[in-house]
Amino acid sequence: MDRRGFLATTATATAAVLGCSHETIVTEEQLLNSDKITWDKAPCRFCGTGCGVEVGVEDGKVVAVRGDKLHEVNKGLLCAKGYHLPGLLYGKDRLTHPLLRKPDGSGFEKITWDRALDLIATKFQETLDEHGPEAVAMYGSGQWTIFDGYAALKWVKAGMRSNNIDPNARLCMASAVMGFMTQFQSDEPMGCYDDFEAADDFILWGNNMAEMHPVLFSRILEHKRQNPAVRIVDIATRFTPTSQFADAYIEIKPGTDLALANGLLHLIVEQDKVDHAFVEENLVFKRGNENIDEIGYGCFGEQAEHYTFSDTAVASSFEELKAFLKDYTPAKVSELTGVPESQIRSLADMYGDKKRSTLSLWCMGVNQHVRGTWMNNLINDLHLLTGKISRPGNNPFSLTGQPSACGTAREVGTLSNRLPADMLVTVDEHRAKAEEIWGLEAGTIPAKPGYHTVDMFRALVRGDVKAMWIQVTNPWVTLPNLNRFERTPGDGRFIVVSDIYPTPTTAAADLVLPSAAWVEREGMFGNTERRTQHWNKLVDPPGEAKEDAWQIIQVAKRMGMENLFPWPEEDWHQPMFEEYRSFTLGKGKDLASYEQLREARGLRWPVVDGKETRYRYAAGEDPYVTKQRGVHFYKATKTDEKAVVWQRPFHPPAELPDEEYPFWLTTGRVLEHWHTGSMTQRIKELHQAVPEAYCELNRADAQKLGIANGMRIKITSRRGELLLRAKLDGRGTPPRGSVFVPFFDEGRLINQVTLDAMDCISKEPDYKKCAVRIERA
């Protein structure tokens, strides 16, 4: 099956041009014959793949999109969501005016922008004056543009002198961030999408690419079609569309991937498939705190309010790692994971085969994990010990779920402990560098990290955070253990929400601001392969909607912080970006200039002398590597410019099925919908394809419980319950004892059931493993 054939089987619609309603659909014939439609480039608004689209505009309205054939990421193809991009702009209930909650709490009233901005400035300033910087917070998004994120970072950390800013990327990519940071001292993959045409073996760890990243998966399938010896391995807890295309499906018990990874390392070391020359030249060894009682899970006892565990590293060695791995025999690992010994040995052979290149791919299955950073470490370990890294087709490659989780959350540094370009608020010289660029007095930026996402909302409930601004995200759908975050009337908090549609989060707000979306404003995103992409404003937003960065800048100026945003009102995007870019230059994170990005279809950093970089740390590819051959982990200055191999043990999940709650629950996404569905559920074709969330069950379990396909059932955990319809023999098939529920449906909130356990290092919640009971409703 070629790429187009695969996308045709997975897409709801694959016509070249599709609009969002009868008013905006343009047929292909009309398109070819129209001289009124103007076209410009933009990246897709949805996932982190970063597909290029051409946007057709007529009479001030987006009427068509088509895949950009000149774009290196997707080469003219789009997925079902991409073909329906215009629809996200034209839902009937777009927010168009600022809305203030009425004093009696009965609803909202329209107010002017001046009143709204003055109110925000007043409330935040009063909170600062009365309670200090730790009482204010901003919660952002991997959907923020680079402009939005940089404005927010500067307002919070330089203006309000608070580190209480965090993005929803904490819920999806933080474990990958900390995996890269703890091993290479620099975030983001060393590989790129060129690996999809270069690898011999693709090993997917808990990653349903066929639905979640279909355009990238189509590149893998096309490569396999042209090279039949290519192999795809799907390691997963349920059979999915990805499994159907795989050469091997390896079913694993939930939460046991650490044991499997250690089992692979055991065999690689035991069979001496280690690249010893690479190890000697490029690696050091460490181990951290392994005491499960000291680490905990972030959701029990005192940790249920504050989870601040900090890992401590000690030096280790290859011999110590070898001794540690002896216990992870194929027999023991098979017992823990449910994976047959023969599959464990075959998988280890793939990683250890020096004649074949290996690409590891993962996303939420690894990251949303109580030991997600550890699991990232172990996947990276597999590539480091075998020397399969920073070479075409040989890389550990974490995929991204949001369009700028990399470009904004990770690179701009909109996390509670970070600054731009891998810098940290805990490092004196990093704070000093930011203060120099921003023209601040020394000591302005606090050294103590702010609240991570889950603790930020716990602090909001307690009343420690009293003023919060939420932009481009929907936490009253996405937070785990959602029931604990319900607001009560007169709770004394002030919450602002900026969005494009009404959501459960806007319903919880005191003030709602209408935002401009996608091509209704100028923007930049950064995708999974380090590609920064620019787009122009192509149409006006509806009503009085404004871009998020503008909203922040206007509030900052009303708080007397004009010095932070000194650029002309009508022309601030370029000087803002060039100021941000100055953080990256000479650091191995070099971004292309504003003008270069306006012209190009994205460029992969580091960009030096106008040339992008495909493979970081690789001689002949990365301009910061001076070696003639091999790799150089030059960012790892604390470990003599060597990467770290971590020793990480298996720990069980925070909650296990028992007699009362006998099923595993896993949550995730579906092809047609994106995140909480606030955009895709308003696109008629996508909504009709999957109109509501459901619960996938194994047919044998359903028969035992007397449940038929489509029957209403109740799913119950220790935290809450939810009514859903059962789905049997759908696209995904969980094994006996497991169920799967997508989280896109705002009317059926599965996160009322999930557990707020989280990773010990990244503080990313584990949405993939909790215990539930299933019964007929």
PDB file of N, CA and C in Angstrom, residues 520-569:
ATOM      1  N   GLU A 520      -5.863  33.667  11.130  1.00  0.00           N
ATOM      2  CA  GLU A 520      -6.473  34.967  11.434  1.00  0.00           C
ATOM      3  C   GLU A 520      -5.463  35.908  12.079  1.00  0.00           C
ATOM      4  N   ARG A 521      -4.256  35.422  12.259  1.00  0.00           N
ATOM      5  CA  ARG A 521      -3.173  36.235  12.823  1.00  0.00           C
ATOM      6  C   ARG A 521      -1.850  35.668  12.301  1.00  0.00           C
ATOM      7  N   GLU A 522      -0.792  36.458  12.385  1.00  0.00           N
ATOM      8  CA  GLU A 522       0.536  35.979  12.013  1.00  0.00           C
ATOM      9  C   GLU A 522       1.043  35.026  13.088  1.00  0.00           C
ATOM     10  N   GLY A 523       1.815  34.030  12.684  1.00  0.00           N
ATOM     11  CA  GLY A 523       2.302  33.103  13.691  1.00  0.00           C
ATOM     12  C   GLY A 523       3.512  32.305  13.270  1.00  0.00           C
ATOM     13  N   MET A 524       4.058  31.595  14.241  1.00  0.00           N
ATOM     14  CA  MET A 524       5.139  30.628  14.028  1.00  0.00           C
ATOM     15  C   MET A 524       4.918  29.439  14.943  1.00  0.00           C
ATOM     16  N   PHE A 525       5.141  28.245  14.419  1.00  0.00           N
ATOM     17  CA  PHE A 525       5.156  27.009  15.189  1.00  0.00           C
ATOM     18  C   PHE A 525       6.520  26.335  15.018  1.00  0.00           C
ATOM     19  N   GLY A 526       6.852  25.461  15.958  1.00  0.00           N
ATOM     20  CA  GLY A 526       8.024  24.596  15.819  1.00  0.00           C
ATOM     21  C   GLY A 526       7.593  23.152  15.970  1.00  0.00           C
ATOM     22  N   ASN A 527       7.911  22.297  15.001  1.00  0.00           N
ATOM     23  CA  ASN A 527       7.374  20.933  15.004  1.00  0.00           C
ATOM     24  C   ASN A 527       8.342  19.918  15.622  1.00  0.00           C
ATOM     25  N   THR A 528       8.005  18.638  15.509  1.00  0.00           N
ATOM     26  CA  THR A 528       8.739  17.558  16.158  1.00  0.00           C
ATOM     27  C   THR A 528      10.187  17.453  15.698  1.00  0.00           C
ATOM     28  N   GLU A 529      10.455  17.736  14.439  1.00  0.00           N
ATOM     29  CA  GLU A 529      11.820  17.563  13.911  1.00  0.00           C
ATOM     30  C   GLU A 529      12.633  18.855  13.953  1.00  0.00           C
ATOM     31  N   ARG A 530      12.271  19.760  14.872  1.00  0.00           N
ATOM     32  CA  ARG A 530      13.013  21.004  15.073  1.00  0.00           C
ATOM     33  C   ARG A 530      12.801  21.997  13.924  1.00  0.00           C
ATOM     34  N   ARG A 531      11.728  21.875  13.201  1.00  0.00           N
ATOM     35  CA  ARG A 531      11.446  22.745  12.051  1.00  0.00           C
ATOM     36  C   ARG A 531      10.581  23.924  12.499  1.00  0.00           C
ATOM     37  N   THR A 532      11.123  25.133  12.397  1.00  0.00           N
ATOM     38  CA  THR A 532      10.382  26.346  12.719  1.00  0.00           C
ATOM     39  C   THR A 532       9.686  26.847  11.459  1.00  0.00           C
ATOM     40  N   GLN A 533       8.365  27.132  11.556  1.00  0.00           N
ATOM     41  CA  GLN A 533       7.588  27.514  10.376  1.00  0.00           C
ATOM     42  C   GLN A 533       6.794  28.794  10.654  1.00  0.00           C
ATOM     43  N   HIS A 534       6.796  29.670   9.677  1.00  0.00           N
ATOM     44  CA  HIS A 534       6.106  30.955   9.767  1.00  0.00           C
ATOM     45  C   HIS A 534       4.903  30.967   8.836  1.00  0.00           C
ATOM     46  N   TRP A 535       3.845  31.692   9.260  1.00  0.00           N
ATOM     47  CA  TRP A 535       2.754  31.967   8.337  1.00  0.00           C
ATOM     48  C   TRP A 535       2.281  33.400   8.512  1.00  0.00           C
ATOM     49  N   ASN A 536       1.681  33.927   7.459  1.00  0.00           N
ATOM     50  CA  ASN A 536       1.155  35.285   7.452  1.00  0.00           C
ATOM     51  C   ASN A 536      -0.305  35.302   7.896  1.00  0.00           C
ATOM     52  N   LYS A 537      -0.747  36.432   8.363  1.00  0.00           N
ATOM     53  CA  LYS A 537      -2.178  36.625   8.578  1.00  0.00           C
ATOM     54  C   LYS A 537      -2.865  36.659   7.217  1.00  0.00           C
ATOM     55  N   LEU A 538      -3.913  35.831   7.053  1.00  0.00           N
ATOM     56  CA  LEU A 538      -4.568  35.721   5.755  1.00  0.00           C
ATOM     57  C   LEU A 538      -6.001  36.240   5.756  1.00  0.00           C
ATOM     58  N   VAL A 539      -6.686  36.174   6.911  1.00  0.00           N
ATOM     59  CA  VAL A 539      -8.063  36.669   7.020  1.00  0.00           C
ATOM     60  C   VAL A 539      -8.221  37.351   8.369  1.00  0.00           C
ATOM     61  N   ASP A 540      -9.250  38.166   8.494  1.00  0.00           N
ATOM     62  CA  ASP A 540      -9.528  38.816   9.769  1.00  0.00           C
ATOM     63  C   ASP A 540     -10.266  37.862  10.698  1.00  0.00           C
ATOM     64  N   PRO A 541     -10.023  37.961  12.008  1.00  0.00           N
ATOM     65  CA  PRO A 541     -10.796  37.159  12.963  1.00  0.00           C
ATOM     66  C   PRO A 541     -12.214  37.685  13.064  1.00  0.00           C
ATOM     67  N   PRO A 542     -13.139  36.880  13.571  1.00  0.00           N
ATOM     68  CA  PRO A 542     -14.533  37.336  13.680  1.00  0.00           C
ATOM     69  C   PRO A 542     -14.712  38.322  14.828  1.00  0.00           C
ATOM     70  N   GLY A 543     -15.640  39.234  14.677  1.00  0.00           N
ATOM     71  CA  GLY A 543     -15.973  40.165  15.746  1.00  0.00           C
ATOM     72  C   GLY A 543     -14.765  40.926  16.246  1.00  0.00           C
ATOM     73  N   GLU A 544     -14.549  40.892  17.546  1.00  0.00           N
ATOM     74  CA  GLU A 544     -13.452  41.617  18.176  1.00  0.00           C
ATOM     75  C   GLU A 544     -12.335  40.684  18.650  1.00  0.00           C
ATOM     76  N   ALA A 545     -12.273  39.475  18.123  1.00  0.00           N
ATOM     77  CA  ALA A 545     -11.251  38.513  18.559  1.00  0.00           C
ATOM     78  C   ALA A 545      -9.850  39.051  18.280  1.00  0.00           C
ATOM     79  N   LYS A 546      -8.934  38.783  19.211  1.00  0.00           N
ATOM     80  CA  LYS A 546      -7.557  39.280  19.117  1.00  0.00           C
ATOM     81  C   LYS A 546      -6.575  38.132  19.372  1.00  0.00           C
ATOM     82  N   GLU A 547      -5.367  38.274  18.816  1.00  0.00           N
ATOM     83  CA  GLU A 547      -4.379  37.224  19.053  1.00  0.00           C
ATOM     84  C   GLU A 547      -3.917  37.249  20.510  1.00  0.00           C
ATOM     85  N   ASP A 548      -3.508  36.084  20.998  1.00  0.00           N
ATOM     86  CA  ASP A 548      -3.190  35.921  22.417  1.00  0.00           C
ATOM     87  C   ASP A 548      -2.010  36.786  22.846  1.00  0.00           C
ATOM     88  N   ALA A 549      -0.960  36.888  22.012  1.00  0.00           N
ATOM     89  CA  ALA A 549       0.190  37.703  22.383  1.00  0.00           C
ATOM     90  C   ALA A 549      -0.222  39.166  22.577  1.00  0.00           C
ATOM     91  N   TRP A 550      -1.068  39.671  21.710  1.00  0.00           N
ATOM     92  CA  TRP A 550      -1.548  41.060  21.833  1.00  0.00           C
ATOM     93  C   TRP A 550      -2.247  41.248  23.173  1.00  0.00           C
ATOM     94  N   GLN A 551      -3.073  40.289  23.570  1.00  0.00           N
ATOM     95  CA  GLN A 551      -3.786  40.389  24.839  1.00  0.00           C
ATOM     96  C   GLN A 551      -2.798  40.535  26.003  1.00  0.00           C
ATOM     97  N   ILE A 552      -1.761  39.718  26.001  1.00  0.00           N
ATOM     98  CA  ILE A 552      -0.769  39.741  27.081  1.00  0.00           C
ATOM     99  C   ILE A 552      -0.023  41.068  27.106  1.00  0.00           C
ATOM    100  N   ILE A 553       0.401  41.515  25.923  1.00  0.00           N
ATOM    101  CA  ILE A 553       1.163  42.757  25.841  1.00  0.00           C
ATOM    102  C   ILE A 553       0.344  43.937  26.361  1.00  0.00           C
ATOM    103  N   GLN A 554      -0.935  43.976  26.008  1.00  0.00           N
ATOM    104  CA  GLN A 554      -1.778  45.085  26.444  1.00  0.00           C
ATOM    105  C   GLN A 554      -1.959  45.090  27.965  1.00  0.00           C
ATOM    106  N   VAL A 555      -2.098  43.910  28.565  1.00  0.00           N
ATOM    107  CA  VAL A 555      -2.210  43.842  30.025  1.00  0.00           C
ATOM    108  C   VAL A 555      -0.896  44.279  30.669  1.00  0.00           C
ATOM    109  N   ALA A 556       0.221  43.798  30.138  1.00  0.00           N
ATOM    110  CA  ALA A 556       1.521  44.170  30.699  1.00  0.00           C
ATOM    111  C   ALA A 556       1.709  45.681  30.687  1.00  0.00           C
ATOM    112  N   LYS A 557       1.329  46.327  29.601  1.00  0.00           N
ATOM    113  CA  LYS A 557       1.477  47.783  29.513  1.00  0.00           C
ATOM    114  C   LYS A 557       0.599  48.488  30.541  1.00  0.00           C
ATOM    115  N   ARG A 558      -0.577  47.933  30.786  1.00  0.00           N
ATOM    116  CA  ARG A 558      -1.456  48.531  31.789  1.00  0.00           C
ATOM    117  C   ARG A 558      -0.925  48.329  33.209  1.00  0.00           C
ATOM    118  N   MET A 559       0.003  47.394  33.363  1.00  0.00           N
ATOM    119  CA  MET A 559       0.619  47.161  34.669  1.00  0.00           C
ATOM    120  C   MET A 559       1.947  47.901  34.801  1.00  0.00           C
ATOM    121  N   GLY A 560       2.221  48.794  33.852  1.00  0.00           N
ATOM    122  CA  GLY A 560       3.446  49.587  33.918  1.00  0.00           C
ATOM    123  C   GLY A 560       4.682  48.878  33.418  1.00  0.00           C
ATOM    124  N   MET A 561       4.517  47.870  32.575  1.00  0.00           N
ATOM    125  CA  MET A 561       5.654  47.069  32.091  1.00  0.00           C
ATOM    126  C   MET A 561       5.936  47.349  30.617  1.00  0.00           C
ATOM    127  N   GLU A 562       5.757  48.596  30.197  1.00  0.00           N
ATOM    128  CA  GLU A 562       5.985  48.953  28.794  1.00  0.00           C
ATOM    129  C   GLU A 562       7.398  48.618  28.337  1.00  0.00           C
ATOM    130  N   ASN A 563       8.351  48.676  29.274  1.00  0.00           N
ATOM    131  CA  ASN A 563       9.739  48.437  28.901  1.00  0.00           C
ATOM    132  C   ASN A 563       9.974  47.025  28.380  1.00  0.00           C
ATOM    133  N   LEU A 564       9.096  46.080  28.731  1.00  0.00           N
ATOM    134  CA  LEU A 564       9.266  44.695  28.272  1.00  0.00           C
ATOM    135  C   LEU A 564       8.832  44.517  26.828  1.00  0.00           C
ATOM    136  N   PHE A 565       7.980  45.399  26.341  1.00  0.00           N
ATOM    137  CA  PHE A 565       7.435  45.282  24.985  1.00  0.00           C
ATOM    138  C   PHE A 565       7.536  46.637  24.289  1.00  0.00           C
ATOM    139  N   PRO A 566       8.757  47.062  23.938  1.00  0.00           N
ATOM    140  CA  PRO A 566       8.968  48.433  23.461  1.00  0.00           C
ATOM    141  C   PRO A 566       8.707  48.628  21.978  1.00  0.00           C
ATOM    142  N   TRP A 567       8.139  47.641  21.299  1.00  0.00           N
ATOM    143  CA  TRP A 567       8.036  47.690  19.851  1.00  0.00           C
ATOM    144  C   TRP A 567       6.775  48.402  19.397  1.00  0.00           C
ATOM    145  N   PRO A 568       6.779  48.899  18.151  1.00  0.00           N
ATOM    146  CA  PRO A 568       5.600  49.640  17.641  1.00  0.00           C
ATOM    147  C   PRO A 568       4.346  48.762  17.660  1.00  0.00           C
ATOM    148  N   GLU A 569       3.220  49.360  17.967  1.00  0.00           N
ATOM    149  CA  GLU A 569       1.952  48.632  18.041  1.00  0.00           C
ATOM    150  C   GLU A 569       1.644  47.887  16.749  1.00  0.00           C
TER     151      GLU A 569
END
